[in-house]
Coordinates of N, CA, C and O and ligand atoms in Angstrom, one line a residue:
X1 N 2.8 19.3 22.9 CA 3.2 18.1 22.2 C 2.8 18.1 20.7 O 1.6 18.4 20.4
X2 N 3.6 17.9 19.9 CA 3.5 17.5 18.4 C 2.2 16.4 18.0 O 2.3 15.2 18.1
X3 N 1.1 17.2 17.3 CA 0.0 16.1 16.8 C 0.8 14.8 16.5 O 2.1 14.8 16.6
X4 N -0.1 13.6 16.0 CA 0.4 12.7 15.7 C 0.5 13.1 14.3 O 0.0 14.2 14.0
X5 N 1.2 11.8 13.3 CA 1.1 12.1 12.1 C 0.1 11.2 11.6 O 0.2 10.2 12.3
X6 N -1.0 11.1 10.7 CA -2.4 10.6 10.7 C -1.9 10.1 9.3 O -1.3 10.7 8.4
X7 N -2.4 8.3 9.5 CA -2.2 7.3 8.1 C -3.4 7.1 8.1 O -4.1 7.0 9.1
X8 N -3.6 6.9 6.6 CA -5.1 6.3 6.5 C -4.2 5.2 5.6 O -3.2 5.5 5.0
X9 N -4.9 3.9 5.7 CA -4.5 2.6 5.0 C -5.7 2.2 4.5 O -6.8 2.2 5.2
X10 N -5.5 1.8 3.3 CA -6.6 1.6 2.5 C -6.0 0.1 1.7 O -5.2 0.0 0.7
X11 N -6.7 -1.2 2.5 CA -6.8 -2.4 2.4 C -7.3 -2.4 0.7 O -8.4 -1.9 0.6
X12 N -6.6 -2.8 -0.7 CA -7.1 -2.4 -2.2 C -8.5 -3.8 -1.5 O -8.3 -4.5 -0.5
X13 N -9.5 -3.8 -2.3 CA -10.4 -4.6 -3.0 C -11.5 -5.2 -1.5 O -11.0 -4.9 -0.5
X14 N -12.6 -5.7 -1.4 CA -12.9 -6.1 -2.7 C -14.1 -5.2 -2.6 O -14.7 -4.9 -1.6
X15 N -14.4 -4.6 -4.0 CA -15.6 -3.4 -4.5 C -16.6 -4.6 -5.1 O -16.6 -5.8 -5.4
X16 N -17.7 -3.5 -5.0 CA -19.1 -4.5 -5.6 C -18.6 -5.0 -7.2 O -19.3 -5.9 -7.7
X17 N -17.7 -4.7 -7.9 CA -17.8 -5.5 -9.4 C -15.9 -5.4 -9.3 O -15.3 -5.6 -10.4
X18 N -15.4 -5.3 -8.5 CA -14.1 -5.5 -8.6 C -13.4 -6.1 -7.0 O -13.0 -5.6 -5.9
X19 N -13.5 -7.8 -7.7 CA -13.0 -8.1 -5.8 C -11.5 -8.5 -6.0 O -11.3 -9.6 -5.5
X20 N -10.3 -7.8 -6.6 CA -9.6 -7.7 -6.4 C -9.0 -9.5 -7.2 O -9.8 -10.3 -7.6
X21 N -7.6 -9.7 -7.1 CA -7.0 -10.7 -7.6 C -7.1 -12.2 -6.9 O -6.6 -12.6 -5.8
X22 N -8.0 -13.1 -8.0 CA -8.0 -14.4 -7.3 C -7.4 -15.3 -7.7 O -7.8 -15.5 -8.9
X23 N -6.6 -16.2 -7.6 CA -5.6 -17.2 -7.8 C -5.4 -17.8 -6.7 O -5.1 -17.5 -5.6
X24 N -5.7 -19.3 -7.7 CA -5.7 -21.0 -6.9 C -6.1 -20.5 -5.3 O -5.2 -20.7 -4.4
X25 N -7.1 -19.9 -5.0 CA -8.1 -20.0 -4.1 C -7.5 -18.7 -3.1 O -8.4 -18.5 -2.2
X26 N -6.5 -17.9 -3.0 CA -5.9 -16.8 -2.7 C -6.7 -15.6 -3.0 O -6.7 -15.6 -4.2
X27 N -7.4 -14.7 -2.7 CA -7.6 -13.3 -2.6 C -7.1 -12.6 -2.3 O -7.0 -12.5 -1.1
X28 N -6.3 -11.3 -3.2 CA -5.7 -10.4 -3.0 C -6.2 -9.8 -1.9 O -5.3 -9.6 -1.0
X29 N -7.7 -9.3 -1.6 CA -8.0 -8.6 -0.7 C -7.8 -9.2 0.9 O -7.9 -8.7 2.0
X30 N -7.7 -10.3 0.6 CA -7.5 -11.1 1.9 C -5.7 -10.3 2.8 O -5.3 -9.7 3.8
X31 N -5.3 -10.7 1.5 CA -4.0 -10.2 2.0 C -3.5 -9.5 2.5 O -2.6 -9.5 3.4
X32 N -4.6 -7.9 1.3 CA -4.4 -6.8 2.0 C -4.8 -6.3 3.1 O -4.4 -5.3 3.7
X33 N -5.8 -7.3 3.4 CA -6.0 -6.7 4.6 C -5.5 -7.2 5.6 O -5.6 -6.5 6.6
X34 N -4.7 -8.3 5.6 CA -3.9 -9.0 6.7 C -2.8 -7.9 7.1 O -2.4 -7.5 8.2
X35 N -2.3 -7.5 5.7 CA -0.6 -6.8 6.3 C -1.4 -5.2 6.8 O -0.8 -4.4 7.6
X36 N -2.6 -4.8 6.2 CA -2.9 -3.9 6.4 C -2.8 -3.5 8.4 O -2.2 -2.6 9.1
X37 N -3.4 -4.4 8.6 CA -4.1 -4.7 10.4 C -2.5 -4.6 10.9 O -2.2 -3.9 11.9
X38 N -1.6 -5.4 10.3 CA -0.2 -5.3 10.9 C 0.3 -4.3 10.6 O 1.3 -4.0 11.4
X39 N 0.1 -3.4 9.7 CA 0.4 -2.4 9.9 C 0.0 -1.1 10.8 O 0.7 -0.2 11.2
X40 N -1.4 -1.4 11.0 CA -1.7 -0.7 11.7 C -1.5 0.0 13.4 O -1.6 0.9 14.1
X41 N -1.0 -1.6 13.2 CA -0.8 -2.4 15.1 C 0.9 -1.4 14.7 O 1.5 -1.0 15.7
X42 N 1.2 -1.3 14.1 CA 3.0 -1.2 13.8 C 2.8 0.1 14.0 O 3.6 0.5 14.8
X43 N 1.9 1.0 13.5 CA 2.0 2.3 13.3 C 1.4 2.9 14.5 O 1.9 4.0 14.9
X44 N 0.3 2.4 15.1 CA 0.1 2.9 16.2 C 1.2 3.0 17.4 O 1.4 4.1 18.0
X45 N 1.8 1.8 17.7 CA 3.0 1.8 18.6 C 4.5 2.7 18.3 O 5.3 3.1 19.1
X46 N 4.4 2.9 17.2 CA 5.1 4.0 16.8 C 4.8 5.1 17.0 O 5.8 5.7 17.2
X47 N 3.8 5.7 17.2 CA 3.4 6.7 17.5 C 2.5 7.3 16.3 O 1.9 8.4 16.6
X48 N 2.3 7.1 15.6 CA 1.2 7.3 14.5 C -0.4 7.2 15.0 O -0.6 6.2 15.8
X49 N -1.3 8.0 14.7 CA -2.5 7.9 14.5 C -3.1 7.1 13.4 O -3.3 7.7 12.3
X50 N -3.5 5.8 13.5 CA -4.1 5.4 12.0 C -5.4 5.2 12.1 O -6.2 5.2 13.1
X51 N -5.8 5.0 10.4 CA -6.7 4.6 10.7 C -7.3 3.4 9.1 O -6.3 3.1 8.4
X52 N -8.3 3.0 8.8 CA -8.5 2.4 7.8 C -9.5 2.3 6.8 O -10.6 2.4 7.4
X53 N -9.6 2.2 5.1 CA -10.5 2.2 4.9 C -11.8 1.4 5.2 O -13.0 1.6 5.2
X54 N -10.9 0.2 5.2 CA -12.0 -0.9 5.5 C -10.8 -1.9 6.8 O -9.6 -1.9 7.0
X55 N -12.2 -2.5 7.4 CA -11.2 -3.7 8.5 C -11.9 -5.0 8.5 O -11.7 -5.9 9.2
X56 N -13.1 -4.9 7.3 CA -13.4 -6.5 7.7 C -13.3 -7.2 5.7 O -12.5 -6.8 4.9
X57 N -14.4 -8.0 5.5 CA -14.1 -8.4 4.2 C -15.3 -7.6 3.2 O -15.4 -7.7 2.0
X58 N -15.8 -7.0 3.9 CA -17.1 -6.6 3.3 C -16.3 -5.4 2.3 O -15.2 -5.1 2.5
X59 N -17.4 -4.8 0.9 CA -17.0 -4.6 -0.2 C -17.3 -3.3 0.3 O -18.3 -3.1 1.0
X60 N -16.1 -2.1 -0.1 CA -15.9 -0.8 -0.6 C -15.6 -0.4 -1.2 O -14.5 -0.6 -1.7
X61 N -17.0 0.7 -2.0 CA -16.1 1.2 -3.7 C -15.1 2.2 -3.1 O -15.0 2.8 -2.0
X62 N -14.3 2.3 -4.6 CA -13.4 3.0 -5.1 C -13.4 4.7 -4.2 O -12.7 5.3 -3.4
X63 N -15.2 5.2 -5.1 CA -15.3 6.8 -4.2 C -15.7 6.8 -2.7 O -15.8 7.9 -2.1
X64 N -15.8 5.7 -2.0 CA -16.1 5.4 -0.9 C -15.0 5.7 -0.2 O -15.2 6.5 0.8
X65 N -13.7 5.2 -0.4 CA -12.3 5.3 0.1 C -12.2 7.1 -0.1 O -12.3 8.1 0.7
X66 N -12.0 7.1 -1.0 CA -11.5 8.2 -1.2 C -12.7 9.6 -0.4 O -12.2 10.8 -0.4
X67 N -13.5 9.5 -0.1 CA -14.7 10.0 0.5 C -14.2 10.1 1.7 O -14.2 11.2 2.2
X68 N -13.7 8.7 2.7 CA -13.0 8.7 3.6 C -11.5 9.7 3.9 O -10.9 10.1 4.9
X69 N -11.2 9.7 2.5 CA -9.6 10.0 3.3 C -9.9 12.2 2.9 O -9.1 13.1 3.3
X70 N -11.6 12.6 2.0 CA -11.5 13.7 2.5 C -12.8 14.3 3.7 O -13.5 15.3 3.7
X71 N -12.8 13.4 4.4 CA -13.5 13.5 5.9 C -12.7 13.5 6.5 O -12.6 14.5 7.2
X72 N -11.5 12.5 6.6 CA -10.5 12.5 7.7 C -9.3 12.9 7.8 O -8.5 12.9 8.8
X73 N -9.1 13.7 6.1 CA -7.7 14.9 6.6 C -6.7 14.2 6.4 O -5.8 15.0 6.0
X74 N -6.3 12.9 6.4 CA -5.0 12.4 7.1 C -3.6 12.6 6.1 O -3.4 12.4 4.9
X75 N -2.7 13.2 7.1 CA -1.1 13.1 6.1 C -0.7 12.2 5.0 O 0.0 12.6 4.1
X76 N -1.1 11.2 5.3 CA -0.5 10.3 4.3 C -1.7 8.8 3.9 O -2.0 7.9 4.7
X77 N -2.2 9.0 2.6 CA -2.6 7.8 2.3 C -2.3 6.3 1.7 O -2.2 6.2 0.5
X78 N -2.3 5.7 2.1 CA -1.5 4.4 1.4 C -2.4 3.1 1.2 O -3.1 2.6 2.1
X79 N -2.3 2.7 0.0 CA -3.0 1.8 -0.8 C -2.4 0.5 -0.7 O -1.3 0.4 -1.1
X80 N -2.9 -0.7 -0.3 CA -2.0 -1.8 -0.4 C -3.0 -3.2 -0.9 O -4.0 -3.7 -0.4
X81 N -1.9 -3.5 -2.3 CA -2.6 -4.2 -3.5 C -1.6 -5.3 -3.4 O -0.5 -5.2 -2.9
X82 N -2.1 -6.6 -4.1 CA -0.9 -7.2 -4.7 C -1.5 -7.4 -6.4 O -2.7 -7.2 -6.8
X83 N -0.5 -7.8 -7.0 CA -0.9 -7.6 -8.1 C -0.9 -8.7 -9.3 O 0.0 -9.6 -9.1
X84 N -1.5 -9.0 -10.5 CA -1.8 -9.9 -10.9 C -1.1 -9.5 -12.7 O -0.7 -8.4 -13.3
X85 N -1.0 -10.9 -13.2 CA -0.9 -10.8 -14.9 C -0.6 -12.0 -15.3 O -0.2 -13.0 -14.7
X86 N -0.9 -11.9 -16.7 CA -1.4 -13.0 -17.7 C -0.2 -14.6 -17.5 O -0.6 -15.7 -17.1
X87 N 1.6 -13.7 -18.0 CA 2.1 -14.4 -17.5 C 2.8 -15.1 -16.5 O 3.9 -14.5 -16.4
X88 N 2.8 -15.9 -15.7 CA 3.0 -16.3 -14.5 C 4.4 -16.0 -14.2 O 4.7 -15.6 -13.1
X89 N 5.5 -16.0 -15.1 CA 6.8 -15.6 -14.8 C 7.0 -14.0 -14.0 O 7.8 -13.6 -13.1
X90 N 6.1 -13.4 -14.5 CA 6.1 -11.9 -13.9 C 6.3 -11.9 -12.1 O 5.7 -12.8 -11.4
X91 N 7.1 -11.0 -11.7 CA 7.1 -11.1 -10.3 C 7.8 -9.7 -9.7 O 8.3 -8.9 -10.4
X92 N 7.9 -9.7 -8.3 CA 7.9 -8.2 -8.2 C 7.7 -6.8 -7.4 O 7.4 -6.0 -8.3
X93 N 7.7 -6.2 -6.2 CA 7.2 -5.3 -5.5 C 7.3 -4.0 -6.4 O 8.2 -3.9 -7.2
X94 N 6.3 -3.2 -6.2 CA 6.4 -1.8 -7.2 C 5.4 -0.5 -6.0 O 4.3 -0.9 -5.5
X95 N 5.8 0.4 -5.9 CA 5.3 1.7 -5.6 C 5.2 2.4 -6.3 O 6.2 2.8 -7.0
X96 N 3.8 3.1 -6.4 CA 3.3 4.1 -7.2 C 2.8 5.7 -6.6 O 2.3 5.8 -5.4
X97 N 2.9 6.4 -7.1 CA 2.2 7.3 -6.6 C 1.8 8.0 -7.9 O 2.2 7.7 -9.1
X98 N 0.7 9.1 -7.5 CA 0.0 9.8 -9.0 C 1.4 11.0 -10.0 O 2.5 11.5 -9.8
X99 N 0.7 11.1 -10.6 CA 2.1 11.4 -11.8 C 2.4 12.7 -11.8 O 1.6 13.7 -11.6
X100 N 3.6 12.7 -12.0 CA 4.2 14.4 -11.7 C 4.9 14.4 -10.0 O 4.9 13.5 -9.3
X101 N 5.4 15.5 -9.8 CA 5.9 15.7 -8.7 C 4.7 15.8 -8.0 O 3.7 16.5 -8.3
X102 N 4.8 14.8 -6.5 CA 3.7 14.9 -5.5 C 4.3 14.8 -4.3 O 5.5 14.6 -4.1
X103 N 3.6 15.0 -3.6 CA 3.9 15.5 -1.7 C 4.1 13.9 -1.6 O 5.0 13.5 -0.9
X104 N 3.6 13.2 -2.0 CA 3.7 11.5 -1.5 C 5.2 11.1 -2.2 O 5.8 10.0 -2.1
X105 N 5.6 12.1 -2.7 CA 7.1 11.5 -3.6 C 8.0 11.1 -2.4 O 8.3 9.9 -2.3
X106 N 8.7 12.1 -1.4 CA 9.1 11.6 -0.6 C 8.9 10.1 0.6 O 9.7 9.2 0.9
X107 N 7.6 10.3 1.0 CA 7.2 8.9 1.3 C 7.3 7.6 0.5 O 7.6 6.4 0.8
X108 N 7.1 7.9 -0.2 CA 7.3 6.6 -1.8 C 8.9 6.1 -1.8 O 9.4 4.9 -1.6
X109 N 9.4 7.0 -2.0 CA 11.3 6.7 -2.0 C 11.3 5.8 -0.5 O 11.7 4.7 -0.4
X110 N 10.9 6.4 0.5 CA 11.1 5.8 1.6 C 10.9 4.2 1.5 O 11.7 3.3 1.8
X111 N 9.4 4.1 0.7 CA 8.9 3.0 1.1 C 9.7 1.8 0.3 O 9.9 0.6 0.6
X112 N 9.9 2.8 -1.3 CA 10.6 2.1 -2.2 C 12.0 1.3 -1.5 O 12.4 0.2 -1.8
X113 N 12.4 2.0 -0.8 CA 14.0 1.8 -0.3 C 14.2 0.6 0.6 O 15.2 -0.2 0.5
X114 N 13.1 0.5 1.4 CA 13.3 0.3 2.8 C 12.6 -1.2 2.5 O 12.8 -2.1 3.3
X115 N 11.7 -1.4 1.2 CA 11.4 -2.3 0.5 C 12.4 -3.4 0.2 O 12.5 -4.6 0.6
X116 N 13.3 -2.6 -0.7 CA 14.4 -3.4 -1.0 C 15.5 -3.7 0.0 O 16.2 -4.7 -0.1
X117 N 15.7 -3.0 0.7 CA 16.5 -3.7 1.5 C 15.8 -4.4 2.5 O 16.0 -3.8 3.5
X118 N 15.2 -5.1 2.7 CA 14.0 -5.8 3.8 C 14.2 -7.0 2.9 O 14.6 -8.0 3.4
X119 N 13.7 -7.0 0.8 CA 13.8 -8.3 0.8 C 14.9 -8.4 -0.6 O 14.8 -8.7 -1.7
X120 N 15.8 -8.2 0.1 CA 17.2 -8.2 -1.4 C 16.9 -9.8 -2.4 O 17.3 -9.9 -3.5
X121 N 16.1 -11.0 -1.7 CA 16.0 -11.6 -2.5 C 15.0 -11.4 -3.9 O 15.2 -11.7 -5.1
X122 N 13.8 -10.9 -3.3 CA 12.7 -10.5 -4.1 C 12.9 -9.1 -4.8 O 13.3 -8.1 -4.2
X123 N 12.3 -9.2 -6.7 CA 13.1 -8.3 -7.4 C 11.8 -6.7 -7.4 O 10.6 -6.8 -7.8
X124 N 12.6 -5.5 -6.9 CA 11.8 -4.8 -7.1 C 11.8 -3.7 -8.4 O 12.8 -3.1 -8.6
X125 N 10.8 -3.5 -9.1 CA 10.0 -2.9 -10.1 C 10.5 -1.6 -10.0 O 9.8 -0.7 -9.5
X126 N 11.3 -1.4 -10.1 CA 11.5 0.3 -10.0 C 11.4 1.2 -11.3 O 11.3 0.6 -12.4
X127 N 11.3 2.3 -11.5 CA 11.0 3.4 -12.4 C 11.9 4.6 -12.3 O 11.4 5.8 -12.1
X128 N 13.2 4.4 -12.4 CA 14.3 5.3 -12.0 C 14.7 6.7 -13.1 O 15.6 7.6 -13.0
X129 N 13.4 6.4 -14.5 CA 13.8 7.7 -14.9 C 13.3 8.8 -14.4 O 13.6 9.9 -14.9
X130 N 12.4 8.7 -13.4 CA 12.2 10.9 -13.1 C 12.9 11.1 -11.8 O 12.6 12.0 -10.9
X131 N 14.3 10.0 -11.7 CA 14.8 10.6 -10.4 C 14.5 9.9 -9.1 O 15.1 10.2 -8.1
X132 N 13.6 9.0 -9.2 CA 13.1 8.5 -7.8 C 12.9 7.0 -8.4 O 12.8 7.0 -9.7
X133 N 12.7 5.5 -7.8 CA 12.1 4.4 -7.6 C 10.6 4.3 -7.7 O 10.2 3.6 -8.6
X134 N 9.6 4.9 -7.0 CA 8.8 4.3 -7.4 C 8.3 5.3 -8.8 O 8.8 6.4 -9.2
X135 N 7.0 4.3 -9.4 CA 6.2 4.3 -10.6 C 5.4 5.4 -10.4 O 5.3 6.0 -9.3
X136 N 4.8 5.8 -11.6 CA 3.5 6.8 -11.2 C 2.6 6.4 -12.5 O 2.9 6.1 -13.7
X137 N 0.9 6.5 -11.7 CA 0.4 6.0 -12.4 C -1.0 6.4 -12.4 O -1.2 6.9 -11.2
X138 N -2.2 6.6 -13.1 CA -2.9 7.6 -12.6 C -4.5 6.4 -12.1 O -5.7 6.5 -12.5
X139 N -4.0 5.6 -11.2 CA -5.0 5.1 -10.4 C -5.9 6.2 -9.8 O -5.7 7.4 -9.5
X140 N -6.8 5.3 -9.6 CA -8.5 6.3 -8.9 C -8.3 6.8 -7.7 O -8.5 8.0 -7.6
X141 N -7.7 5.9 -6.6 CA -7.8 6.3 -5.3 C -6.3 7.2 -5.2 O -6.1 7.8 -4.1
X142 N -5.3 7.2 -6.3 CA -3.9 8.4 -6.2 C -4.6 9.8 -6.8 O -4.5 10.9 -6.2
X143 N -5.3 9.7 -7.8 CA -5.9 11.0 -8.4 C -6.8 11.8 -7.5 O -6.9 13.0 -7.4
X144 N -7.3 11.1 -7.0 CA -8.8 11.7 -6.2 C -8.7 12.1 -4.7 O -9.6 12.7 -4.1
X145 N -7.5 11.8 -4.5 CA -7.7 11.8 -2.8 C -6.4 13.4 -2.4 O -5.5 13.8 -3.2
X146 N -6.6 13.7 -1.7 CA -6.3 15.2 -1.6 C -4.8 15.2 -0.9 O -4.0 16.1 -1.1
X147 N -4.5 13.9 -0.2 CA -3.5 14.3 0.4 C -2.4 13.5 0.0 O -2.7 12.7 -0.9
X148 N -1.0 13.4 0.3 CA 0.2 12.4 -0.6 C -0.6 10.9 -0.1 O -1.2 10.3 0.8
X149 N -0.4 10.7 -1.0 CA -1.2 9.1 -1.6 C 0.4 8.3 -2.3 O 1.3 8.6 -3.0
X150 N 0.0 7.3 -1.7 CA 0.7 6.0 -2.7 C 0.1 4.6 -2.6 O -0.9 4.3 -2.1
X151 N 0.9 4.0 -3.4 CA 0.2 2.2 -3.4 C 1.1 1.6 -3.9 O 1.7 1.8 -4.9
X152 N 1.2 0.3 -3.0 CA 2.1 -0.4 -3.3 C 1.5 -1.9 -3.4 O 0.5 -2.5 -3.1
X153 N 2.6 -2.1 -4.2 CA 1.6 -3.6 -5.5 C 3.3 -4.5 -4.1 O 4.5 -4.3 -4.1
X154 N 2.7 -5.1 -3.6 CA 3.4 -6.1 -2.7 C 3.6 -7.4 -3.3 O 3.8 -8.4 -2.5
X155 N 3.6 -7.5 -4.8 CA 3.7 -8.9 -5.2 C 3.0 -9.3 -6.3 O 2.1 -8.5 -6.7
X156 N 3.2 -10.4 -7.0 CA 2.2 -10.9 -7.7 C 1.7 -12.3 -7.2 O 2.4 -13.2 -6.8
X157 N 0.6 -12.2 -7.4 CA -0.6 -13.9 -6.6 C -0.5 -14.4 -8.3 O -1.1 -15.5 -8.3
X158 N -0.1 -14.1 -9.4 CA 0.1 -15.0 -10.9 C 1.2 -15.4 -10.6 O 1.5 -16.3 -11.3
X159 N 1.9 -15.1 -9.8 CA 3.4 -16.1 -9.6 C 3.3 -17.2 -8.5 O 3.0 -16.7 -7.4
X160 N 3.5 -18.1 -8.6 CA 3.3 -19.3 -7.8 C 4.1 -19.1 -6.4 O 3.6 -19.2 -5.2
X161 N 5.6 -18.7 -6.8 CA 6.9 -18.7 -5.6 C 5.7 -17.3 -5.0 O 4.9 -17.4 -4.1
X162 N 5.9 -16.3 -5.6 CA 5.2 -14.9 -4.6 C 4.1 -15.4 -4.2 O 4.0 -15.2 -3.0
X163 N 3.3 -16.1 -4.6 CA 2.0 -16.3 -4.0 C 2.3 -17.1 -2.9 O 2.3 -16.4 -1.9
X164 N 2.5 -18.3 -2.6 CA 2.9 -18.7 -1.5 C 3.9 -17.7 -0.6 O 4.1 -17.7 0.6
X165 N 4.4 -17.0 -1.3 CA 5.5 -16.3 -0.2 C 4.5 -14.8 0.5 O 4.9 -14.2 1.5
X166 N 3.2 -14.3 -0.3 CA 2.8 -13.7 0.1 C 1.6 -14.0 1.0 O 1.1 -13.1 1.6
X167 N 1.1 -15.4 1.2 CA 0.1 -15.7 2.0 C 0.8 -16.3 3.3 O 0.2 -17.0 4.0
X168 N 2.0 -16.2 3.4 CA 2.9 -16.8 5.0 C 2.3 -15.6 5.5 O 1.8 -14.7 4.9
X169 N 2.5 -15.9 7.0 CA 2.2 -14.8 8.3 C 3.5 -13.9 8.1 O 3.5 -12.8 7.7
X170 N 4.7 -14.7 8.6 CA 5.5 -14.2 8.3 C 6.2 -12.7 7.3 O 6.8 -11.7 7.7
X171 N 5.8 -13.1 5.9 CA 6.0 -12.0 4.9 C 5.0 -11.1 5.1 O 5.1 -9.9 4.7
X172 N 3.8 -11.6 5.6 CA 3.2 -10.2 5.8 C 3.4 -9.2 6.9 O 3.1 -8.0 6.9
X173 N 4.0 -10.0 7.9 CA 4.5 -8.9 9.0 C 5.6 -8.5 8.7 O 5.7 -7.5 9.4
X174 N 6.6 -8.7 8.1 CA 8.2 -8.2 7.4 C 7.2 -7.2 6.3 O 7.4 -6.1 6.5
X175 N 6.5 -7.4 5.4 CA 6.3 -6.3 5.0 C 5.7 -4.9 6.0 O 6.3 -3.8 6.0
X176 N 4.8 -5.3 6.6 CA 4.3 -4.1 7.9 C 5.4 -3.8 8.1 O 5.5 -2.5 8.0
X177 N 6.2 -4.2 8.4 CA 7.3 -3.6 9.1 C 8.2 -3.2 8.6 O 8.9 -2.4 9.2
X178 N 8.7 -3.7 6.9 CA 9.6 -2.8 6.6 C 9.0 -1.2 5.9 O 9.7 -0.4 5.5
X179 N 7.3 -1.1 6.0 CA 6.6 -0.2 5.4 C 6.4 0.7 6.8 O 5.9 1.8 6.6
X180 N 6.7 0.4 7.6 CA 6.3 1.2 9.0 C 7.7 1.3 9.6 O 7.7 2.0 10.6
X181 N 8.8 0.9 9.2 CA 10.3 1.5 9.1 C 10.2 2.7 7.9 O 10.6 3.9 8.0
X182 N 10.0 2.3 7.1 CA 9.8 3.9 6.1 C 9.0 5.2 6.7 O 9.4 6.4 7.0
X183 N 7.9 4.6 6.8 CA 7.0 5.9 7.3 C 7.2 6.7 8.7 O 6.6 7.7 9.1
X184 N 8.5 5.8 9.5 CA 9.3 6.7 10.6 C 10.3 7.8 10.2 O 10.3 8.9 10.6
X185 N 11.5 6.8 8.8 CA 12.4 7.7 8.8 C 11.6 9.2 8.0 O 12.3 10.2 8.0
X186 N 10.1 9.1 7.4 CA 9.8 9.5 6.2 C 9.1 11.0 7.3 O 9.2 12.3 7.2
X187 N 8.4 10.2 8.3 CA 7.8 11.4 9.4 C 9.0 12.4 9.9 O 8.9 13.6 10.0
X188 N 9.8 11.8 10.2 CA 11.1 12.1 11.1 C 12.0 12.9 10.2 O 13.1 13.3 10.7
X189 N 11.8 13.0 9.3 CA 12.4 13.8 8.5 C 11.9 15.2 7.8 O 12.6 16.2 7.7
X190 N 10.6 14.9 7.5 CA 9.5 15.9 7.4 C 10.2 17.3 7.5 O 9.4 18.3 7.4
Ligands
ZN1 ZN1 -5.5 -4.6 -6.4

């Protein structure tokens, strides 16, 4: 039998001096870690092996993650952030991976895709000059970690409509799941 394919999910925030995006009483890292767990439950039943960087609220630095993902090998890492800015109009789903052509490029399109059609209402951030949807960007935990890495900014908590639309139960399991519809067709194609 074919190993499983091994996800490491890495819930963004909260680190000892960086606890991630707070607005009108919302914590990013709360979030992340909500759809994170749903994802996890999604990916296991799929047949995936996962696993996480963090599963409760307590604080993990930056090299701590990435420490994790080169102990444990895993195929594919993914980062899940929401994201914040000055003006509140901003709004938005966006996927990143580190810059240049990377082994996570394929998974990224996936996630980018499967993103957008999951929520045609909500507008997604795409970056369509090198050929592909998502962004690249040279975050800590895409640079550092050994294996295809991505992260996906699920929203802005500075926008009022996304923030409420990102703390329903609901949107967080439509996102697990249109991100764990990607990483089937993305395994399965391999
Ligand atoms: Zn973040």
């Amino acid at each position: 039998m074919k190993n499983k394919t091994r996800i490491l999910i890495d819930p963004g925030h909260p680190a000892k001096d960086n606890p991630g995006a707070i607005h009108e009483g919302v914590f990013e890292a709360d979030i992340n870690l909500q759809v994170a767990i749903r994802l996890g439950d999604k990916l296991a039943a799929a047949g995936f092996a996962e696993r996480y960087t963090r599963k409760d609220s307590l604080p993990v630095e930056l090299y701590d993650r990435v420490h994790i993902e080169h102990l444990t090998k895993p195929d594919l890492f993914i980062s899940l952030h929401c994201n914040s800015f000055s003006s509140p109009g901003v709004h938005g789903l966006e996927v990143f991976t580190s810059v240049g052509q990377t082994a996570a490029d394929q998974a990224a399109t996936c996630v980018s895709k499967c993103l957008q059609r999951s929520f045609p209402a909500s507008s997604f951030r795409a970056d369509l000059s090198d050929g592909d949807p998502d962004k690249e960007a040279h975050f800590y935990v895409l640079d550092n970690t050994r294996c295809a890495a991505m992260l996906v900014e699920m929203g802005f908590l500075s926008n009022p409509a996304e923030r409420a639309w990102l703390t329903d139960p609901e949107t967080q399991d439509a996102i697990a799941e249109a991100i764990c519809i990607a990483l089937i067709e993305w395994r399965d194609n391999r």
